[in-house]
Amino acid sequence: MMKFCTKSLLLICSTLGLLCACSEKSTTEPNFQKCSDTSKIKGYQADFGGYKEGKTIPFKHSDGYLFSFAVTDRDNFIDDACQKHLNTTLESAYPIYSISLSAETATFYYNEDDKLNQTITVKFGQYIFSLRNPERLEKELALIIADGKDSLAYVRDSSYIEKMEINGVAYADVAVAKGRKYEQPYKNDYQTNTVESSAKLYYQTKKGILKIEMEDGSYIAINEEDD
């Protein structure tokens, strides 16, 4: 009887030890995918505008005066949640304008279509725009035409123009984002409440921001005619 108890006790201890070992192993091995080894974003968000630090882009105001935007900052990083970020700043010396572009994307994609869903958030003064991939907009428009239906979601969000002329230069595959503006009075940089606005931003993947129309009818636009 003593031998049976001893054997049973040893078996129980052995089993508990195995369970403890398995438990320790499971807590030390992560059950999630490792973050990317690079912070670089690829695709539409990275290609947008060909913006590189130090680059200058000629612009023209609707009042007629000429100025240039310079890419003063371009920063890549990965946050604690494994999200990739790309922040870009365009600034002009006079008149003093500043445009900030921020892109955020997941480290991993489930399929190629996910890459077409990338967006870029643009802030210009009191206005904020969400720029969707023009290639995605073109495909959505083709589906709407094929179905013979109007899409309120499409019209409300943004639109697509096959060709338009800006300051004497023709641009193809132009997307148009409808803007919103910060609720007034604008209090601080951390304010997030926005309301609808009639402002619009015209853009293209290759050239980036082409034109920004403000609510009062004035605008600034890329000026490559004499470039």
GROMACS .gro file of C-alpha atoms in nm:
model
  227
    1MET     CA    1   0.000   0.000   0.000
    2MET     CA    2   0.286   0.237   0.084
    3LYS     CA    3   0.455   0.162  -0.248
    4PHE     CA    4   0.133   0.237  -0.439
    5CYS     CA    5   0.092   0.571  -0.260
    6THR     CA    6   0.453   0.663  -0.325
    7LYS     CA    7   0.419   0.584  -0.695
    8SER     CA    8   0.095   0.780  -0.717
    9LEU     CA    9   0.251   1.075  -0.541
   10LEU     CA   10   0.549   1.072  -0.777
   11LEU     CA   11   0.317   1.053  -1.077
   12ILE     CA   12   0.114   1.350  -0.953
   13CYS     CA   13   0.428   1.557  -0.887
   14SER     CA   14   0.565   1.466  -1.227
   15THR     CA   15   0.240   1.571  -1.396
   16LEU     CA   16   0.227   1.898  -1.204
   17GLY     CA   17   0.588   1.970  -1.299
   18LEU     CA   18   0.508   1.914  -1.666
   19LEU     CA   19   0.206   2.143  -1.644
   20CYS     CA   20   0.415   2.411  -1.474
   21ALA     CA   21   0.680   2.383  -1.743
   22CYS     CA   22   0.418   2.415  -2.017
   23SER     CA   23   0.264   2.711  -1.840
   24GLU     CA   24   0.598   2.888  -1.811
   25LYS     CA   25   0.671   2.825  -2.178
   26SER     CA   26   0.335   2.960  -2.295
   27THR     CA   27   0.377   3.285  -2.101
   28THR     CA   28   0.720   3.356  -2.244
   29GLU     CA   29   0.632   3.294  -2.609
   30PRO     CA   30   0.432   3.579  -2.769
   31ASN     CA   31   0.114   3.481  -2.949
   32PHE     CA   32   0.120   3.785  -3.179
   33GLN     CA   33   0.309   3.876  -3.495
   34LYS     CA   34   0.638   4.056  -3.460
   35CYS     CA   35   0.655   4.424  -3.558
   36SER     CA   36   0.820   4.510  -3.886
   37ASP     CA   37   1.196   4.564  -3.882
   38THR     CA   38   1.153   4.882  -4.087
   39SER     CA   39   0.943   5.193  -4.028
   40LYS     CA   40   0.926   5.275  -4.399
   41ILE     CA   41   0.576   5.298  -4.545
   42LYS     CA   42   0.530   5.174  -4.901
   43GLY     CA   43   0.267   5.238  -5.168
   44TYR     CA   44   0.041   5.538  -5.222
   45GLN     CA   45   0.122   5.710  -4.893
   46ALA     CA   46   0.499   5.698  -4.954
   47ASP     CA   47   0.480   5.786  -5.324
   48PHE     CA   48   0.239   6.078  -5.278
   49GLY     CA   49   0.386   6.399  -5.423
   50GLY     CA   50   0.738   6.260  -5.442
   51TYR     CA   51   0.797   6.471  -5.131
   52LYS     CA   52   1.155   6.460  -5.009
   53GLU     CA   53   1.307   6.687  -4.749
   54GLY     CA   54   1.446   7.001  -4.917
   55LYS     CA   55   1.224   6.978  -5.225
   56THR     CA   56   1.048   7.300  -5.333
   57ILE     CA   57   0.717   7.323  -5.520
   58PRO     CA   58   0.604   7.642  -5.701
   59PHE     CA   59   0.254   7.766  -5.617
   60LYS     CA   60   0.030   8.056  -5.713
   61HIS     CA   61  -0.243   8.229  -5.513
   62SER     CA   62  -0.575   8.320  -5.673
   63ASP     CA   63  -0.481   8.685  -5.610
   64GLY     CA   64  -0.191   8.639  -5.850
   65TYR     CA   65   0.117   8.631  -5.629
   66LEU     CA   66   0.374   8.354  -5.661
   67PHE     CA   67   0.538   8.159  -5.379
   68SER     CA   68   0.690   7.817  -5.310
   69PHE     CA   69   0.634   7.540  -5.062
   70ALA     CA   70   0.942   7.362  -4.925
   71VAL     CA   71   0.940   7.016  -4.769
   72THR     CA   72   1.090   7.102  -4.429
   73ASP     CA   73   1.031   6.773  -4.248
   74ARG     CA   74   0.963   6.408  -4.332
   75ASP     CA   75   0.960   6.157  -4.048
   76ASN     CA   76   0.900   5.779  -4.034
   77PHE     CA   77   0.839   5.583  -3.714
   78ILE     CA   78   0.657   5.283  -3.563
   79ASP     CA   79   0.445   5.331  -3.251
   80ASP     CA   80   0.390   5.093  -2.959
   81ALA     CA   81   0.093   4.934  -3.137
   82CYS     CA   82   0.307   4.838  -3.440
   83GLN     CA   83   0.145   5.108  -3.656
   84LYS     CA   84   0.371   5.276  -3.914
   85HIS     CA   85   0.360   5.656  -3.948
   86LEU     CA   86   0.489   5.902  -4.206
   87ASN     CA   87   0.460   6.273  -4.126
   88THR     CA   88   0.549   6.542  -4.378
   89THR     CA   89   0.551   6.922  -4.345
   90LEU     CA   90   0.534   7.177  -4.629
   91GLU     CA   91   0.606   7.541  -4.548
   92SER     CA   92   0.636   7.868  -4.735
   93ALA     CA   93   0.847   8.163  -4.621
   94TYR     CA   94   0.610   8.431  -4.750
   95PRO     CA   95   0.317   8.431  -4.732
   96ILE     CA   96   0.349   8.209  -4.424
   97TYR     CA   97   0.162   7.889  -4.504
   98SER     CA   98   0.203   7.547  -4.347
   99ILE     CA   99   0.060   7.214  -4.464
  100SER     CA  100   0.099   6.898  -4.258
  101LEU     CA  101   0.047   6.552  -4.405
  102SER     CA  102   0.017   6.246  -4.184
  103ALA     CA  103  -0.010   5.883  -4.294
  104GLU     CA  104  -0.072   5.580  -4.077
  105THR     CA  105  -0.081   5.216  -4.183
  106ALA     CA  106  -0.069   4.868  -4.036
  107THR     CA  107   0.259   4.678  -4.031
  108PHE     CA  108   0.106   4.386  -4.221
  109TYR     CA  109  -0.150   4.354  -4.503
  110TYR     CA  110  -0.393   4.068  -4.553
  111ASN     CA  111  -0.410   4.124  -4.931
  112GLU     CA  112  -0.311   4.368  -5.206
  113ASP     CA  113  -0.646   4.551  -5.189
  114ASP     CA  114  -0.563   4.665  -4.836
  115LYS     CA  115  -0.284   4.878  -4.980
  116LEU     CA  116  -0.537   5.069  -5.191
  117ASN     CA  117  -0.725   5.166  -4.875
  118GLN     CA  118  -0.438   5.385  -4.752
  119THR     CA  119  -0.533   5.746  -4.674
  120ILE     CA  120  -0.341   6.064  -4.597
  121THR     CA  121  -0.469   6.328  -4.355
  122VAL     CA  122  -0.389   6.686  -4.456
  123LYS     CA  123  -0.421   6.989  -4.230
  124PHE     CA  124  -0.411   7.339  -4.374
  125GLY     CA  125  -0.506   7.621  -4.139
  126GLN     CA  126  -0.855   7.553  -4.006
  127TYR     CA  127  -0.921   7.286  -4.272
  128ILE     CA  128  -0.866   6.912  -4.260
  129PHE     CA  129  -0.887   6.670  -4.555
  130SER     CA  130  -0.874   6.292  -4.589
  131LEU     CA  131  -0.702   6.195  -4.914
  132ARG     CA  132  -0.795   5.852  -5.045
  133ASN     CA  133  -0.593   5.665  -5.305
  134PRO     CA  134  -0.703   5.798  -5.650
  135GLU     CA  135  -0.664   5.446  -5.790
  136ARG     CA  136  -0.923   5.324  -5.541
  137LEU     CA  137  -1.156   5.613  -5.629
  138GLU     CA  138  -1.125   5.534  -6.000
  139LYS     CA  139  -1.221   5.170  -5.939
  140GLU     CA  140  -1.518   5.271  -5.724
  141LEU     CA  141  -1.639   5.511  -5.991
  142ALA     CA  142  -1.614   5.238  -6.256
  143LEU     CA  143  -1.829   5.008  -6.038
  144ILE     CA  144  -2.087   5.282  -5.983
  145ILE     CA  145  -2.113   5.347  -6.359
  146ALA     CA  146  -2.138   4.974  -6.431
  147ASP     CA  147  -2.421   4.933  -6.178
  148GLY     CA  148  -2.598   5.243  -6.305
  149LYS     CA  149  -2.643   5.368  -5.951
  150ASP     CA  150  -2.545   5.680  -5.760
  151SER     CA  151  -2.348   5.633  -5.442
  152LEU     CA  152  -2.421   5.891  -5.175
  153ALA     CA  153  -2.121   5.768  -4.978
  154TYR     CA  154  -1.894   5.828  -5.278
  155VAL     CA  155  -2.029   6.176  -5.351
  156ARG     CA  156  -2.015   6.277  -4.987
  157ASP     CA  157  -1.659   6.160  -4.933
  158SER     CA  158  -1.462   6.249  -5.248
  159SER     CA  159  -1.468   6.238  -5.625
  160TYR     CA  160  -1.248   6.166  -5.924
  161ILE     CA  161  -1.162   6.373  -6.233
  162GLU     CA  162  -0.990   6.209  -6.530
  163LYS     CA  163  -0.829   6.533  -6.645
  164MET     CA  164  -0.813   6.899  -6.538
  165GLU     CA  165  -0.597   7.203  -6.613
  166ILE     CA  166  -0.427   7.407  -6.343
  167ASN     CA  167  -0.229   7.718  -6.429
  168GLY     CA  168  -0.179   7.611  -6.789
  169VAL     CA  169  -0.076   7.250  -6.716
  170ALA     CA  170  -0.301   6.945  -6.768
  171TYR     CA  171  -0.313   6.682  -6.492
  172ALA     CA  172  -0.465   6.335  -6.528
  173ASP     CA  173  -0.621   6.111  -6.263
  174VAL     CA  174  -0.708   6.390  -6.021
  175ALA     CA  175  -0.895   6.315  -5.699
  176VAL     CA  176  -1.098   6.571  -5.506
  177ALA     CA  177  -1.139   6.555  -5.128
  178LYS     CA  178  -1.413   6.747  -4.953
  179GLY     CA  179  -1.283   6.918  -4.644
  180ARG     CA  180  -1.399   6.975  -4.293
  181LYS     CA  181  -1.295   7.254  -4.060
  182TYR     CA  182  -1.226   7.280  -3.691
  183GLU     CA  183  -1.520   7.398  -3.487
  184GLN     CA  184  -1.490   7.768  -3.407
  185PRO     CA  185  -1.362   7.931  -3.203
  186TYR     CA  186  -1.046   7.727  -3.260
  187LYS     CA  187  -0.900   7.677  -2.912
  188ASN     CA  188  -0.578   7.475  -2.933
  189ASP     CA  189  -0.377   7.219  -3.130
  190TYR     CA  190  -0.552   6.934  -2.948
  191GLN     CA  191  -0.899   7.030  -3.065
  192THR     CA  192  -1.063   6.750  -3.263
  193ASN     CA  193  -1.423   6.862  -3.318
  194THR     CA  194  -1.493   6.942  -3.685
  195VAL     CA  195  -1.789   7.058  -3.892
  196GLU     CA  196  -1.871   7.039  -4.263
  197SER     CA  197  -1.695   7.279  -4.498
  198SER     CA  198  -1.719   7.370  -4.866
  199ALA     CA  199  -1.337   7.368  -4.895
  200LYS     CA  200  -1.187   7.123  -5.145
  201LEU     CA  201  -0.843   6.977  -5.208
  202TYR     CA  202  -0.742   6.851  -5.554
  203TYR     CA  203  -0.458   6.600  -5.563
  204GLN     CA  204  -0.272   6.337  -5.761
  205THR     CA  205  -0.041   6.060  -5.645
  206LYS     CA  206   0.253   6.172  -5.860
  207LYS     CA  207   0.238   6.548  -5.797
  208GLY     CA  208   0.072   6.546  -5.457
  209ILE     CA  209  -0.138   6.849  -5.362
  210LEU     CA  210  -0.247   7.038  -5.674
  211LYS     CA  211  -0.499   7.291  -5.544
  212ILE     CA  212  -0.675   7.392  -5.223
  213GLU     CA  213  -0.998   7.591  -5.249
  214MET     CA  214  -1.107   7.782  -4.940
  215GLU     CA  215  -1.463   7.862  -4.835
  216ASP     CA  216  -1.435   8.227  -4.941
  217GLY     CA  217  -1.356   8.128  -5.301
  218SER     CA  218  -0.982   8.199  -5.283
  219TYR     CA  219  -0.735   7.922  -5.356
  220ILE     CA  220  -0.372   7.824  -5.386
  221ALA     CA  221  -0.259   7.600  -5.672
  222ILE     CA  222   0.054   7.434  -5.805
  223ASN     CA  223   0.222   7.649  -6.071
  224GLU     CA  224   0.440   7.440  -6.303
  225GLU     CA  225   0.372   7.639  -6.623
  226ASP     CA  226   0.700   7.830  -6.597
  227ASP     CA  227   0.887   7.567  -6.396
   0.00000   0.00000   0.00000
